[in-house]
Amino acid sequence: MDKILNDLNEEQKRAATMIDGSLLILAGAGSGKTKTITSRLAYLLANGIDPANTLTLTFTNKAANEMRERALKMIGDVIYPPLLCTFHKFGLLFLKFNIDRINRTNNFVVIDNDDKKRIIKNFGTELPIALVANEISKYKNSLIFPKTAIERATLPNYKIIASLYKKYEEYLEKNNLVDFDDLLVLTYKILDENSDLCEQTSQRYRYIMIDEYQDTNELQYKLIKKLCSTHQNICVVGDDDQSIYGWRGANIKNILEFADQFPGTTIIKLEKNYRSTKQILKIANNLIEHNRGRLGKKLDSVKGDGKEVEYIHSDNENNEANLIAKRIQILIDRGISPNKIAILYRINALSRSIEEGLNRAKINYKMVGGVKFYERAEIKDLISYLRIIANPHDDFSLRRVINRPKRGIGKVTVDKILKAAYDKKLSIYQFLSTNLEEAEKLCSKKSFVEIKRFIKNIKKLKKELQKSTYDFIDNLEDTFHIKEYYQKLPDSLEKVANIEEFQGLFRDYILSNPDASIDDFLNEITLQSDQDQIDNQSVSVMNIHAAKGLEFDYLFVIGLEEGFFPITGDGSDIEEERRLGYVAITRTKKELTLSSSASRFYKGRRAYLNKSRFLTECGVCKGSLHLEKTTSFKKGDLVKHKIFGMGRVLEVNKIKREFKLKINFGGTKRDILASFVEKI
């Protein structure tokens, strides 16, 4: 027992030794969360609780494996290990034993996302496959089944998606397939429809622990409630200040309202931080205290004093990149390993200037959890179009974009054309320009019309290029609607931001080099993106979401301007943006530099920007503090009030620090403060 508890502080020890009842461990960044939850599991087993009666759920296999290894080291060999796995692995195990309850056999096959897209594609829809797959996933995680989806769909595209959802589900059942979402959806459905099995399952798993509870969604919460239907022995570990996945369905209310959902809950706060210095935690605490939707805690540094947090302000993104590269080079010259250094940003499009700055300084870097700017699909598409205009005989580039955006020109058709062109020793462009009658025989009527239009547009753009190189990038978009195509896909905001960054880069290059050609521009970006891989020692470059759970000795956070960080406007949540800032700051162990720029490319044009409110709120810049109550409500939203029920938002008005909503509750209009309703 001493081996399990010796290394814990008082609060960690208290959390690890509480066995019965509901427990919320509010674990601040760097406060020893994993050590506490694994010690608690070891403590349960060391006190004679059967491993078969425990269930510990995580979000990643890596976390599950790490916890299992740590817990078993503390207690030594056990007859069989406790069940410690991801939510989806638990669902898979449950279905293997119980899927017969919904008249399915347990020899089902789990399909991945690519399989899912292929199945949908076979239904022959004109809608983007990725969009349909994404919407089906949303339906499932909201426990909306095909019949209800069809009844609720009003817009034409959503009627199509709902019907495709029905076909997709019928296909899965017919072929005994299960997709990733089904692992939880079907598990919940079986427990909900079979009270006897629900009781047995709950009795079996009498001690439940859940990691990263702030990241759970509505479906996971409902599943947890089923598992706790016969007892209240549930321990959840999480940090409401690090809830940053609202955009993918995580519901922060699960952790904020845990004590209401499980009466008699004990709350233990882990506030001793073992990662960062006092100066770093001071600005993290300052920033997050501006959020109202939180349970409240204050991190205290065990490490003590360190270097003051630095703030740098540059004229533009290129100066910012050069300045940061110089600072990193100084650190490396001091003997600091590059893998202890990282650069974070909120918007992926900001990586372009940083990547180029590091390349110019010959500093090796790696993109973590993402793709380098010039390797992103949407950027490769744009580069391919530029290459075709510069050299129409570039078959590689033409093959990439002849059906992107979608034109109904399939791979079989392209292969036929390629073979015919090869036989005549011509490029694809030459063949299609001079052998239209032969080309017509190789494809369908619709494909041929699109191919003719494609070739005609290339010729037109080549002529327009002779008039103005600067306007060419706009003419390209007006002709092929590349941005419009990506706007219809999942993660469209990010992809469109990348396209606009590239378009702005092109204009800026031509303004700075009036006599330059497209070839010159292509050669320039090829040099910028061709990074020499010297060794495995690399500076990490990533967005803040990818940095969650990581830590670095030296950290640079860039793009601290209004509109970039925080993202503002319709649909943005200022409190989640602030939590992202908190997560970024608390990744740092020794030295932190915050950076803003006076101007950046924005929507393809250079924009002059205001410093982020976060710089003032965390205390690194002087300025007037302005607290703002978050609202993601807009006119037309469907909301729910505890007394008045469901209603539709008619108006959104700001009253001092609150937002007031005018809501139509079934014909009765009322003015209600935003904090008293929730969006449906």
XYZ file of C-alpha atoms in Angstrom, residues 15-334:
320
model
C -8.596 11.044 -4.498
C -6.816 7.696 -4.836
C -8.200 6.284 -1.582
C -11.857 7.203 -1.998
C -13.541 3.960 -3.057
C -17.323 4.349 -2.800
C -19.641 6.992 -4.236
C -19.293 9.470 -7.089
C -16.035 11.401 -7.310
C -14.971 14.257 -9.573
C -11.202 14.752 -9.691
C -10.716 18.225 -11.125
C -7.148 17.864 -12.364
C -5.363 21.015 -13.494
C -2.724 20.953 -16.242
C 0.492 19.241 -15.102
C -1.026 18.196 -11.768
C -0.302 14.461 -11.959
C -3.662 13.339 -13.321
C -2.433 10.037 -14.791
C -0.484 9.168 -11.637
C -3.600 9.791 -9.524
C -6.024 7.721 -11.595
C -3.600 4.791 -11.961
C -2.830 4.897 -8.231
C -6.560 4.812 -7.531
C -7.005 1.744 -9.751
C -4.047 0.031 -8.033
C -5.512 0.965 -4.625
C -8.875 -0.622 -5.524
C -7.227 -3.878 -6.591
C -4.847 -3.903 -3.596
C -7.896 -3.719 -1.331
C -9.322 -6.925 -2.746
C -11.737 -5.548 -5.330
C -12.061 -8.036 -8.170
C -10.408 -6.654 -11.364
C -13.468 -7.959 -13.261
C -15.627 -5.460 -11.357
C -13.595 -2.455 -12.542
C -13.873 -0.543 -15.796
C -11.565 2.326 -16.744
C -12.384 4.221 -19.945
C -10.024 6.514 -21.869
C -9.988 8.247 -25.242
C -6.817 6.753 -26.747
C -5.197 3.323 -26.785
C -1.904 4.973 -25.839
C -3.415 6.377 -22.617
C -5.065 3.039 -21.823
C -1.811 1.080 -22.294
C 0.186 3.566 -20.214
C -2.304 3.450 -17.326
C -2.492 -0.346 -17.382
C 1.294 -0.703 -17.250
C 1.629 1.836 -14.414
C -1.150 0.279 -12.311
C 0.148 -3.284 -12.695
C 3.683 -2.186 -11.765
C 2.331 -0.908 -8.457
C 0.477 -4.097 -7.505
C 2.465 -6.799 -9.283
C 0.883 -9.818 -10.951
C -2.879 -10.322 -10.947
C -4.825 -13.371 -12.113
C -6.265 -11.317 -14.950
C -5.851 -7.598 -15.698
C -8.620 -5.036 -15.124
C -10.549 -3.832 -18.175
C -8.875 -0.574 -19.145
C -9.661 0.546 -22.686
C -11.147 3.222 -24.927
C -14.902 3.827 -25.096
C -14.987 2.241 -28.559
C -13.000 -0.844 -27.526
C -15.489 -1.361 -24.681
C -18.307 -1.089 -27.220
C -16.646 -3.674 -29.455
C -16.264 -6.157 -26.573
C -19.855 -5.573 -25.453
C -21.265 -6.134 -28.953
C -19.312 -9.361 -29.406
C -21.318 -10.822 -26.518
C -24.648 -9.034 -26.944
C -25.320 -7.995 -30.542
C -27.701 -10.951 -30.877
C -30.167 -8.839 -28.827
C -30.828 -6.795 -31.987
C -30.965 -9.895 -34.223
C -27.387 -9.559 -35.503
C -24.642 -12.191 -35.329
C -21.356 -11.632 -33.507
C -19.193 -12.343 -36.575
C -19.742 -8.733 -37.658
C -16.884 -6.775 -39.255
C -15.910 -3.261 -38.118
C -15.351 -0.941 -41.086
C -13.116 2.143 -41.132
C -13.876 5.603 -42.510
C -12.546 4.790 -45.993
C -14.836 1.748 -46.202
C -17.715 3.954 -45.097
C -17.025 6.465 -47.889
C -16.760 3.712 -50.511
C -20.170 2.324 -49.492
C -21.775 5.781 -49.717
C -20.077 6.457 -53.064
C -21.700 3.331 -54.518
C -25.134 4.892 -53.925
C -24.288 7.406 -56.690
C -24.821 10.772 -55.017
C -23.680 14.132 -56.420
C -23.036 15.452 -52.900
C -19.445 15.350 -51.565
C -18.927 11.900 -50.042
C -16.985 13.304 -47.065
C -19.897 15.634 -46.248
C -22.444 12.791 -46.321
C -20.202 10.560 -44.155
C -19.732 13.376 -41.665
C -23.459 14.121 -41.397
C -24.286 10.429 -40.901
C -21.769 10.362 -38.045
C -23.471 13.406 -36.480
C -26.872 11.697 -36.739
C -25.563 8.598 -35.006
C -23.844 10.449 -32.180
C -27.089 12.360 -31.578
C -28.996 9.018 -31.519
C -31.056 10.115 -34.508
C -31.974 7.045 -36.547
C -32.843 7.093 -40.306
C -36.624 7.301 -39.910
C -36.349 10.387 -37.660
C -33.664 11.946 -39.899
C -35.963 11.642 -42.924
C -38.923 13.118 -41.014
C -36.891 16.104 -39.776
C -35.057 16.943 -43.004
C -36.383 20.113 -44.648
C -33.564 21.397 -46.871
C -33.108 19.520 -50.195
C -29.509 18.415 -49.486
C -30.434 17.111 -46.042
C -33.338 15.162 -47.497
C -30.815 13.481 -49.798
C -28.404 12.847 -46.909
C -31.193 11.370 -44.760
C -32.201 8.986 -47.563
C -28.546 8.000 -48.070
C -28.307 7.383 -44.317
C -31.239 4.951 -44.599
C -29.596 3.121 -47.521
C -26.271 3.046 -45.687
C -27.802 1.542 -42.534
C -29.679 -1.064 -44.586
C -26.414 -1.991 -46.325
C -24.574 -2.365 -42.998
C -27.283 -4.602 -41.544
C -27.555 -6.729 -44.679
C -23.788 -7.326 -44.744
C -23.372 -7.543 -40.937
C -21.044 -4.549 -40.822
C -20.511 -2.115 -37.957
C -18.937 1.311 -38.329
C -16.930 3.183 -35.690
C -19.941 5.159 -34.409
C -22.030 1.980 -34.130
C -19.692 0.625 -31.473
C -21.250 3.101 -29.035
C -24.653 3.663 -30.670
C -25.563 -0.044 -30.772
C -24.153 -0.628 -27.283
C -26.387 2.132 -25.908
C -29.379 0.901 -27.932
C -29.039 -2.643 -26.562
C -28.694 -1.431 -22.947
C -31.630 0.952 -23.385
C -33.927 -1.720 -24.807
C -32.915 -4.533 -22.410
C -33.291 -3.507 -18.774
C -32.215 -6.952 -17.521
C -28.937 -6.787 -19.431
C -28.430 -3.165 -18.391
C -28.749 -4.172 -14.724
C -26.370 -7.141 -15.146
C -23.763 -4.983 -16.900
C -23.991 -2.267 -14.261
C -23.670 -4.871 -11.473
C -20.596 -6.315 -13.145
C -18.759 -3.008 -13.484
C -19.249 -1.698 -9.967
C -16.203 0.596 -10.014
C -16.001 2.838 -13.053
C -13.328 5.422 -13.838
C -13.286 7.779 -16.816
C -10.313 9.823 -17.983
C -10.544 13.195 -19.815
C -14.192 13.498 -18.819
C -14.443 17.036 -20.197
C -14.126 15.525 -23.709
C -17.169 13.229 -23.445
C -20.151 13.848 -25.723
C -23.874 13.393 -25.162
C -23.892 9.758 -26.316
C -20.976 8.821 -24.043
C -22.706 10.499 -21.097
C -25.910 8.525 -21.744
C -23.899 5.308 -21.984
C -22.157 6.090 -18.674
C -25.545 6.659 -17.003
C -26.640 3.196 -18.169
C -23.467 1.637 -16.744
C -24.145 3.362 -13.408
C -27.834 2.437 -13.245
C -27.407 0.228 -10.124
C -24.671 2.122 -8.264
C -22.922 5.494 -7.947
C -19.327 4.248 -7.808
C -18.060 6.423 -10.605
C -14.856 8.447 -10.602
C -14.271 10.914 -13.425
C -11.036 12.790 -13.995
C -10.850 15.912 -16.114
C -10.309 19.631 -16.389
C -13.144 21.935 -17.421
C -10.493 24.542 -18.299
C -9.100 22.200 -20.953
C -12.372 21.400 -22.722
C -11.428 22.313 -26.308
C -13.356 19.858 -28.478
C -16.821 21.421 -28.597
C -16.528 21.562 -32.408
C -16.515 17.766 -32.592
C -19.329 17.139 -30.114
C -17.684 17.260 -26.670
C -20.146 18.667 -24.139
C -18.501 20.691 -21.341
C -21.759 20.479 -19.367
C -20.948 16.830 -18.636
C -18.162 17.896 -16.286
C -19.687 21.198 -15.128
C -22.939 19.485 -14.117
C -21.470 16.171 -12.913
C -22.330 16.866 -9.265
C -25.973 17.545 -10.245
C -26.198 14.408 -12.378
C -24.661 12.243 -9.615
C -25.976 13.609 -6.270
C -23.606 13.400 -3.318
C -20.513 13.816 -5.488
C -17.190 14.585 -3.800
C -15.062 17.105 -5.718
C -11.286 17.015 -5.248
C -9.157 19.642 -6.979
C -5.575 18.895 -8.014
C -4.001 22.350 -8.174
C -0.297 21.627 -7.589
C 1.418 21.939 -10.978
C 4.653 19.978 -11.468
C 5.325 21.177 -15.030
C 5.574 24.965 -15.275
C 7.208 27.879 -13.489
C 5.374 30.387 -11.316
C 5.509 33.077 -14.064
C 3.907 30.810 -16.676
C 1.115 29.685 -14.346
C 0.394 33.275 -13.326
C -0.605 34.268 -16.866
C -2.489 30.973 -17.370
C -4.515 31.618 -14.206
C -5.078 35.272 -15.194
C -6.447 34.262 -18.582
C -8.783 31.449 -17.555
C -10.291 33.453 -14.679
C -12.113 35.506 -17.334
C -14.260 32.462 -18.137
C -17.572 32.213 -16.304
C -18.543 28.669 -17.268
C -16.039 26.871 -15.018
C -15.887 25.146 -11.638
C -12.854 27.184 -10.585
C -9.331 26.294 -9.479
C -5.921 27.974 -9.406
C -2.694 26.265 -10.413
C 0.246 26.607 -8.025
C 3.794 25.910 -9.219
C 5.857 23.305 -7.404
C 8.908 24.307 -9.506
C 8.873 27.912 -8.270
C 10.313 30.976 -9.999
C 11.527 31.082 -13.591
C 11.981 33.483 -16.467
C 9.299 36.120 -17.121
C 6.940 35.413 -20.033
C 8.044 37.370 -23.114
C 5.867 39.138 -25.650
C 6.995 40.117 -29.175
C 5.138 42.190 -31.753
C 6.098 42.196 -35.456
C 5.063 44.245 -38.496
C 3.953 41.200 -40.481
C 4.020 37.398 -40.497
C 7.358 37.167 -42.340
C 9.117 39.363 -39.766
C 7.478 37.309 -37.024
C 8.753 34.060 -38.565
C 12.299 35.437 -38.974
C 12.382 36.741 -35.397
C 11.187 33.438 -33.936
C 13.644 31.485 -36.107
C 16.513 33.657 -34.765
C 15.403 33.065 -31.178
C 15.205 29.326 -31.777
C 18.668 29.331 -33.336
C 20.030 31.050 -30.215
C 18.464 28.321 -28.056
C 19.964 25.582 -30.251
C 23.384 27.295 -30.142
C 23.090 27.204 -26.334
